Amino acid sequence: MDTPRAVRARGITKCFGDIVALDGVDLDVTQGQIHGLVGPNGAGKTTLLGLLLGLAAADSGRLEILGTPVERALAAPDGVAGFVDAPGLYPSLTARQNLAALASLRGLDAGTAVIDDVLGEVGLTDVADDRTRGFSLGMRQRLGLAAALLTKPRLLVLDEPSNGLDPAGKRHVHRVLTRLAAEGTGVVLSSHLMDDLEALCSEVTILATGRVVFSGPLDKLAAENRELDYRLRTSDPETARQVAADTAGVRIVDDSGVRQGADALVVRALVPALDELVAKVVRSDVAVRELAPVVSPLEAAFLALTEQQEAGR
Ligand code: ATP
């Protein structure tokens, strides 16, 4: 049997005047999946998240949320919670009062114990009785997540949830999202942070100029067969440079450090050529002290895909 879909979008298009923000976008998110939405600035991520939250309607295409077709934008469809840009909060109320007010607006039965629970989950217990006027961006983000938790969503939609979070805040948010997904909630989040995506998401959709340039499991994206830049630190950089220059399939991208007496150079190669280089360096009695991609394989794949799309614009 198919895993139930939290989101099924086909051919979604959305324009703002002459600007095509989304251009035939497909998106599939199963329940229990944390799905990342990535792309350069202006790629259409917030617009797409807004459609999922019912903040706007698509111009064309088909959108189903939690199995129900969305015909027009009203409010968040049943079972959906989240926010784009920043959560709406009342600055003169405390964190606890904000949650109580939001619960009452939504007709939710959220007593003190429930509110304490969600505040604890996002790590805001200590500031529960502080007015939100003085809250940092990271604290606002976490309070927005706490508000979404009150509704026990089956689809959670978050725009840059790690924005402004310190490491402890990030740990709280990651734990909450992982817990929700384990309980069957579909989560769609946008992020510019590759480490966040790697830590959280099983699948990602990459948007560039309103189009999907990749959608699928993260490991498939990272494993795509492409050359990467690697920093190679050795005990004898000059010899390593000569060996690299003589190794087929290896290109020296930056040896300026070596010329200035540093022990590292940057080479570009596919993995088999890189293996060959390392073996030859070691056979030349040179010790390899470090070999690491300059950017992560995931980030490299992201950059390559989005640059291709922008170049073809
Ligand atoms: P960022 O990473 O900068 O947040 P994004 O991927 O979320 O970008 P969107 O905010 O969805 O991108 O914007 C997509 C395109 O649509 C951009 O060109 C943007 O200027 C345009 N756009 C978005 N909302 C509106 C609006 N309300 N009116 C006019 N243009 C808009």
GROMACS .gro file of C-alpha atoms and ligand atoms in nm:
model
  344
    1MET     CA    1   0.000   0.000   0.000
    2ASP     CA    2   0.122   0.354  -0.079
    3THR     CA    3   0.243   0.566   0.211
    4PRO     CA    4  -0.020   0.840   0.259
    5ARG     CA    5   0.076   1.171   0.102
    6ALA     CA    6   0.102   1.485   0.307
    7VAL     CA    7   0.152   1.690  -0.010
    8ARG     CA    8   0.099   1.611  -0.375
    9ALA     CA    9   0.152   1.902  -0.612
   10ARG     CA   10   0.150   1.881  -0.989
   11GLY     CA   11   0.241   2.157  -1.233
   12ILE     CA   12   0.199   2.440  -0.984
   13THR     CA   13   0.241   2.784  -1.135
   14LYS     CA   14   0.224   3.113  -0.950
   15CYS     CA   15   0.295   3.459  -1.091
   16PHE     CA   16   0.315   3.802  -0.935
   17GLY     CA   17   0.250   4.033  -1.229
   18ASP     CA   18   0.529   3.959  -1.475
   19ILE     CA   19   0.730   3.758  -1.225
   20VAL     CA   20   0.692   3.381  -1.254
   21ALA     CA   21   0.762   3.271  -0.896
   22LEU     CA   22   0.670   2.904  -0.956
   23ASP     CA   23   0.678   2.745  -1.298
   24GLY     CA   24   0.524   2.397  -1.321
   25VAL     CA   25   0.639   2.270  -0.981
   26ASP     CA   26   0.576   1.911  -0.869
   27LEU     CA   27   0.620   1.818  -0.503
   28ASP     CA   28   0.559   1.492  -0.318
   29VAL     CA   29   0.588   1.465   0.057
   30THR     CA   30   0.483   1.148   0.235
   31GLN     CA   31   0.357   1.146   0.592
   32GLY     CA   32   0.641   1.103   0.836
   33GLN     CA   33   0.892   1.255   0.594
   34ILE     CA   34   1.100   1.566   0.656
   35HIS     CA   35   1.132   1.725   0.316
   36GLY     CA   36   1.373   2.012   0.254
   37LEU     CA   37   1.313   2.292   0.010
   38VAL     CA   38   1.631   2.460  -0.105
   39GLY     CA   39   1.730   2.712  -0.365
   40PRO     CA   40   1.894   3.046  -0.416
   41ASN     CA   41   1.725   3.371  -0.309
   42GLY     CA   42   1.412   3.432  -0.512
   43ALA     CA   43   1.384   3.067  -0.623
   44GLY     CA   44   1.022   3.042  -0.510
   45LYS     CA   45   1.056   2.856  -0.178
   46THR     CA   46   0.849   3.096   0.033
   47THR     CA   47   0.585   3.119  -0.239
   48LEU     CA   48   0.548   2.741  -0.244
   49LEU     CA   49   0.535   2.718   0.136
   50GLY     CA   50   0.269   2.991   0.132
   51LEU     CA   51   0.053   2.782  -0.101
   52LEU     CA   52   0.080   2.484   0.135
   53LEU     CA   53  -0.032   2.707   0.422
   54GLY     CA   54  -0.327   2.845   0.226
   55LEU     CA   55  -0.188   3.199   0.227
   56ALA     CA   56  -0.232   3.222  -0.149
   57ALA     CA   57  -0.370   3.009  -0.430
   58ALA     CA   58  -0.182   2.871  -0.730
   59ASP     CA   59  -0.263   3.019  -1.072
   60SER     CA   60  -0.266   2.671  -1.221
   61GLY     CA   61  -0.176   2.313  -1.134
   62ARG     CA   62  -0.315   2.067  -0.884
   63LEU     CA   63  -0.245   2.068  -0.513
   64GLU     CA   64  -0.357   1.803  -0.266
   65ILE     CA   65  -0.286   1.840   0.101
   66LEU     CA   66  -0.340   1.546   0.334
   67GLY     CA   67  -0.537   1.379   0.057
   68THR     CA   68  -0.775   1.671  -0.002
   69PRO     CA   69  -0.761   1.886  -0.316
   70VAL     CA   70  -0.703   2.254  -0.241
   71GLU     CA   71  -0.928   2.460  -0.464
   72ARG     CA   72  -0.860   2.809  -0.333
   73ALA     CA   73  -0.673   2.984  -0.054
   74LEU     CA   74  -0.875   3.033   0.261
   75ALA     CA   75  -0.670   2.962   0.565
   76ALA     CA   76  -0.436   2.680   0.655
   77PRO     CA   77  -0.607   2.358   0.543
   78ASP     CA   78  -0.720   2.129   0.826
   79GLY     CA   79  -0.427   1.954   0.991
   80VAL     CA   80  -0.169   2.201   0.856
   81ALA     CA   81   0.035   2.437   1.072
   82GLY     CA   82   0.343   2.651   1.033
   83PHE     CA   83   0.452   2.993   0.920
   84VAL     CA   84   0.647   3.172   0.650
   85ASP     CA   85   0.883   3.467   0.698
   86ALA     CA   86   0.824   3.500   1.074
   87PRO     CA   87   0.558   3.378   1.315
   88GLY     CA   88   0.288   3.632   1.404
   89LEU     CA   89   0.321   3.714   1.776
   90TYR     CA   90   0.175   3.972   2.011
   91PRO     CA   91   0.476   4.171   2.136
   92SER     CA   92   0.313   4.297   2.457
   93LEU     CA   93   0.217   3.946   2.570
   94THR     CA   94   0.448   3.690   2.729
   95ALA     CA   95   0.539   3.369   2.549
   96ARG     CA   96   0.285   3.178   2.757
   97GLN     CA   97   0.010   3.440   2.699
   98ASN     CA   98   0.084   3.435   2.325
   99LEU     CA   99   0.026   3.062   2.312
  100ALA     CA  100  -0.291   3.086   2.523
  101ALA     CA  101  -0.425   3.363   2.294
  102LEU     CA  102  -0.344   3.169   1.977
  103ALA     CA  103  -0.502   2.855   2.120
  104SER     CA  104  -0.818   3.041   2.206
  105LEU     CA  105  -0.832   3.207   1.861
  106ARG     CA  106  -0.811   2.866   1.702
  107GLY     CA  107  -1.063   2.716   1.939
  108LEU     CA  108  -0.808   2.473   2.081
  109ASP     CA  109  -0.833   2.323   2.422
  110ALA     CA  110  -0.483   2.409   2.549
  111GLY     CA  111  -0.455   2.422   2.927
  112THR     CA  112  -0.151   2.530   3.127
  113ALA     CA  113   0.001   2.183   3.119
  114VAL     CA  114  -0.017   2.162   2.739
  115ILE     CA  115   0.134   2.508   2.699
  116ASP     CA  116   0.411   2.423   2.946
  117ASP     CA  117   0.481   2.106   2.749
  118VAL     CA  118   0.522   2.277   2.414
  119LEU     CA  119   0.732   2.555   2.566
  120GLY     CA  120   0.954   2.286   2.719
  121GLU     CA  121   0.981   2.106   2.387
  122VAL     CA  122   1.120   2.412   2.211
  123GLY     CA  123   1.342   2.508   2.507
  124LEU     CA  124   1.160   2.827   2.610
  125THR     CA  125   1.056   2.732   2.965
  126ASP     CA  126   1.295   2.984   3.120
  127VAL     CA  127   1.147   3.276   2.927
  128ALA     CA  128   0.784   3.160   2.935
  129ASP     CA  129   0.677   3.467   3.132
  130ASP     CA  130   0.883   3.724   2.941
  131ARG     CA  131   0.715   3.957   2.693
  132THR     CA  132   0.796   3.854   2.338
  133ARG     CA  133   0.881   4.215   2.245
  134GLY     CA  134   1.238   4.148   2.361
  135PHE     CA  135   1.267   3.805   2.197
  136SER     CA  136   1.550   3.736   1.955
  137LEU     CA  137   1.478   3.596   1.608
  138GLY     CA  138   1.570   3.246   1.726
  139MET     CA  139   1.334   3.270   2.026
  140ARG     CA  140   1.052   3.392   1.798
  141GLN     CA  141   1.112   3.104   1.563
  142ARG     CA  142   1.092   2.857   1.848
  143LEU     CA  143   0.775   3.017   1.987
  144GLY     CA  144   0.623   2.996   1.639
  145LEU     CA  145   0.705   2.626   1.636
  146ALA     CA  146   0.550   2.586   1.984
  147ALA     CA  147   0.233   2.753   1.852
  148ALA     CA  148   0.224   2.510   1.560
  149LEU     CA  149   0.267   2.216   1.800
  150LEU     CA  150  -0.048   2.318   1.988
  151THR     CA  151  -0.254   2.220   1.684
  152LYS     CA  152  -0.099   1.870   1.662
  153PRO     CA  153  -0.039   1.914   1.288
  154ARG     CA  154  -0.029   1.633   1.033
  155LEU     CA  155   0.162   1.863   0.799
  156LEU     CA  156   0.405   2.118   0.937
  157VAL     CA  157   0.537   2.391   0.707
  158LEU     CA  158   0.833   2.602   0.816
  159ASP     CA  159   1.031   2.874   0.641
  160GLU     CA  160   1.396   2.874   0.750
  161PRO     CA  161   1.323   2.730   1.098
  162SER     CA  162   1.691   2.738   1.193
  163ASN     CA  163   1.728   3.107   1.120
  164GLY     CA  164   1.884   3.283   1.416
  165LEU     CA  165   1.906   2.971   1.631
  166ASP     CA  166   2.200   2.909   1.862
  167PRO     CA  167   2.327   2.548   1.882
  168ALA     CA  168   2.102   2.465   2.180
  169GLY     CA  169   1.798   2.614   2.004
  170LYS     CA  170   1.880   2.419   1.692
  171ARG     CA  171   1.901   2.097   1.893
  172HIS     CA  172   1.555   2.160   2.037
  173VAL     CA  173   1.406   2.231   1.695
  174HIS     CA  174   1.571   1.927   1.536
  175ARG     CA  175   1.446   1.705   1.818
  176VAL     CA  176   1.090   1.834   1.782
  177LEU     CA  177   1.085   1.788   1.404
  178THR     CA  178   1.232   1.440   1.428
  179ARG     CA  179   0.976   1.345   1.691
  180LEU     CA  180   0.688   1.476   1.482
  181ALA     CA  181   0.807   1.291   1.173
  182ALA     CA  182   0.847   0.969   1.372
  183GLU     CA  183   0.483   1.008   1.476
  184GLY     CA  184   0.375   1.043   1.112
  185THR     CA  185   0.363   1.418   1.057
  186GLY     CA  186   0.489   1.536   0.719
  187VAL     CA  187   0.731   1.827   0.753
  188VAL     CA  188   0.825   2.066   0.473
  189LEU     CA  189   1.092   2.320   0.554
  190SER     CA  190   1.306   2.560   0.361
  191SER     CA  191   1.667   2.613   0.451
  192HIS     CA  192   1.985   2.763   0.317
  193LEU     CA  193   2.190   2.548   0.553
  194MET     CA  194   2.323   2.228   0.403
  195ASP     CA  195   2.423   2.082   0.739
  196ASP     CA  196   2.066   2.134   0.858
  197LEU     CA  197   1.928   1.951   0.558
  198GLU     CA  198   2.175   1.668   0.596
  199ALA     CA  199   2.087   1.632   0.964
  200LEU     CA  200   1.711   1.642   0.917
  201CYS     CA  201   1.582   1.563   0.572
  202SER     CA  202   1.546   1.234   0.392
  203GLU     CA  203   1.445   1.407   0.069
  204VAL     CA  204   1.499   1.749  -0.080
  205THR     CA  205   1.355   1.951  -0.364
  206ILE     CA  206   1.586   2.205  -0.518
  207LEU     CA  207   1.420   2.505  -0.680
  208ALA     CA  208   1.594   2.750  -0.909
  209THR     CA  209   1.410   3.037  -1.078
  210GLY     CA  210   1.075   2.879  -0.994
  211ARG     CA  211   1.153   2.534  -1.137
  212VAL     CA  212   1.241   2.204  -0.976
  213VAL     CA  213   1.598   2.110  -1.070
  214PHE     CA  214   1.620   1.808  -0.838
  215SER     CA  215   1.382   1.618  -0.617
  216GLY     CA  216   1.463   1.301  -0.431
  217PRO     CA  217   1.673   1.141  -0.158
  218LEU     CA  218   1.969   1.339  -0.031
  219ASP     CA  219   2.215   1.057  -0.084
  220LYS     CA  220   2.120   1.043  -0.453
  221LEU     CA  221   2.200   1.411  -0.485
  222ALA     CA  222   2.534   1.389  -0.308
  223ALA     CA  223   2.635   1.075  -0.497
  224GLU     CA  224   2.590   1.230  -0.839
  225ASN     CA  225   2.906   1.169  -1.030
  226ARG     CA  226   3.082   1.503  -1.054
  227GLU     CA  227   3.426   1.648  -0.997
  228LEU     CA  228   3.486   1.812  -0.662
  229ASP     CA  229   3.757   2.042  -0.531
  230TYR     CA  230   3.971   1.887  -0.257
  231ARG     CA  231   4.224   2.046  -0.023
  232LEU     CA  232   4.535   1.827  -0.007
  233ARG     CA  233   4.781   1.889   0.277
  234THR     CA  234   5.106   1.695   0.267
  235SER     CA  235   5.452   1.681   0.423
  236ASP     CA  236   5.610   1.791   0.093
  237PRO     CA  237   5.374   2.026  -0.095
  238GLU     CA  238   5.607   2.093  -0.388
  239THR     CA  239   5.642   1.720  -0.468
  240ALA     CA  240   5.266   1.675  -0.421
  241ARG     CA  241   5.207   1.960  -0.667
  242GLN     CA  242   5.432   1.796  -0.929
  243VAL     CA  243   5.265   1.458  -0.879
  244ALA     CA  244   4.920   1.621  -0.914
  245ALA     CA  245   5.030   1.794  -1.235
  246ASP     CA  246   5.141   1.453  -1.373
  247THR     CA  247   4.825   1.263  -1.275
  248ALA     CA  248   4.562   1.217  -1.546
  249GLY     CA  249   4.219   1.349  -1.450
  250VAL     CA  250   4.354   1.579  -1.179
  251ARG     CA  251   4.352   1.955  -1.225
  252ILE     CA  252   4.534   2.193  -0.992
  253VAL     CA  253   4.283   2.462  -0.900
  254ASP     CA  254   4.493   2.656  -0.651
  255ASP     CA  255   4.861   2.617  -0.569
  256SER     CA  256   4.917   2.976  -0.459
  257GLY     CA  257   4.954   2.858  -0.097
  258VAL     CA  258   5.231   2.617  -0.195
  259ARG     CA  259   5.422   2.892  -0.370
  260GLN     CA  260   5.394   3.099  -0.052
  261GLY     CA  261   5.524   2.816   0.167
  262ALA     CA  262   5.191   2.667   0.285
  263ASP     CA  263   5.145   2.289   0.290
  264ALA     CA  264   4.811   2.269   0.104
  265LEU     CA  265   4.700   2.282  -0.256
  266VAL     CA  266   4.351   2.250  -0.407
  267VAL     CA  267   4.289   1.995  -0.680
  268ARG     CA  268   3.975   1.911  -0.881
  269ALA     CA  269   3.908   1.548  -0.968
  270LEU     CA  270   3.665   1.259  -0.976
  271VAL     CA  271   3.716   1.006  -0.699
  272PRO     CA  272   3.912   0.748  -0.908
  273ALA     CA  273   4.167   1.009  -1.020
  274LEU     CA  274   4.191   1.134  -0.664
  275ASP     CA  275   4.265   0.779  -0.541
  276GLU     CA  276   4.540   0.755  -0.800
  277LEU     CA  277   4.687   1.087  -0.688
  278VAL     CA  278   4.696   0.984  -0.322
  279ALA     CA  279   4.861   0.650  -0.406
  280LYS     CA  280   5.127   0.826  -0.617
  281VAL     CA  281   5.193   1.090  -0.349
  282VAL     CA  282   5.244   0.819  -0.087
  283ARG     CA  283   5.470   0.618  -0.323
  284SER     CA  284   5.681   0.934  -0.352
  285ASP     CA  285   5.745   0.910   0.026
  286VAL     CA  286   5.524   1.211   0.094
  287ALA     CA  287   5.282   1.190   0.386
  288VAL     CA  288   4.917   1.290   0.329
  289ARG     CA  289   4.808   1.498   0.628
  290GLU     CA  290   4.461   1.598   0.511
  291LEU     CA  291   4.236   1.538   0.215
  292ALA     CA  292   3.894   1.703   0.235
  293PRO     CA  293   3.637   1.847  -0.006
  294VAL     CA  294   3.647   2.226  -0.007
  295VAL     CA  295   3.265   2.227   0.001
  296SER     CA  296   3.055   1.924   0.097
  297PRO     CA  297   2.944   1.694  -0.188
  298LEU     CA  298   2.588   1.805  -0.119
  299GLU     CA  299   2.669   2.173  -0.141
  300ALA     CA  300   2.869   2.115  -0.459
  301ALA     CA  301   2.574   1.935  -0.618
  302PHE     CA  302   2.341   2.214  -0.510
  303LEU     CA  303   2.567   2.484  -0.653
  304ALA     CA  304   2.617   2.300  -0.981
  305LEU     CA  305   2.243   2.242  -1.033
  306THR     CA  306   2.131   2.591  -0.942
  307GLU     CA  307   2.410   2.763  -1.140
  308GLN     CA  308   2.315   2.561  -1.451
  309GLN     CA  309   1.953   2.674  -1.416
  310GLU     CA  310   2.042   3.039  -1.356
  311ALA     CA  311   2.283   3.038  -1.653
  312GLY     CA  312   2.009   2.907  -1.883
  313ARG     CA  313   1.763   3.175  -1.772
  314ATP     P1  314   1.453   3.375  -0.037
  314ATP     O1  315   1.551   3.263  -0.025
  314ATP     O2  316   1.519   3.505  -0.069
  314ATP     O3  317   1.356   3.384   0.077
  314ATP     P2  318   1.251   3.242  -0.201
  314ATP     O4  319   1.308   3.124  -0.267
  314ATP     O5  320   1.168   3.222  -0.079
  314ATP     O6  321   1.366   3.348  -0.173
  314ATP     P3  322   1.018   3.379  -0.302
  314ATP     O7  323   1.007   3.473  -0.185
  314ATP     O8  324   0.918   3.272  -0.310
  314ATP     O9  325   1.164   3.319  -0.313
  314ATP    O10  326   1.009   3.469  -0.433
  314ATP     C1  327   1.006   3.414  -0.564
  314ATP     C2  328   0.992   3.528  -0.663
  314ATP    O11  329   0.863   3.586  -0.653
  314ATP     C3  330   1.091   3.642  -0.640
  314ATP    O12  331   1.128   3.694  -0.766
  314ATP     C4  332   1.011   3.742  -0.562
  314ATP    O13  333   1.060   3.873  -0.584
  314ATP     C5  334   0.871   3.724  -0.618
  314ATP     N1  335   0.765   3.751  -0.519
  314ATP     C6  336   0.738   3.679  -0.409
  314ATP     N2  337   0.631   3.730  -0.344
  314ATP     C7  338   0.591   3.837  -0.415
  314ATP     C8  339   0.485   3.933  -0.400
  314ATP     N3  340   0.399   3.927  -0.298
  314ATP     N4  341   0.476   4.030  -0.494
  314ATP     C9  342   0.560   4.036  -0.597
  314ATP     N5  343   0.662   3.949  -0.618
  314ATP    C10  344   0.677   3.851  -0.528
   0.00000   0.00000   0.00000
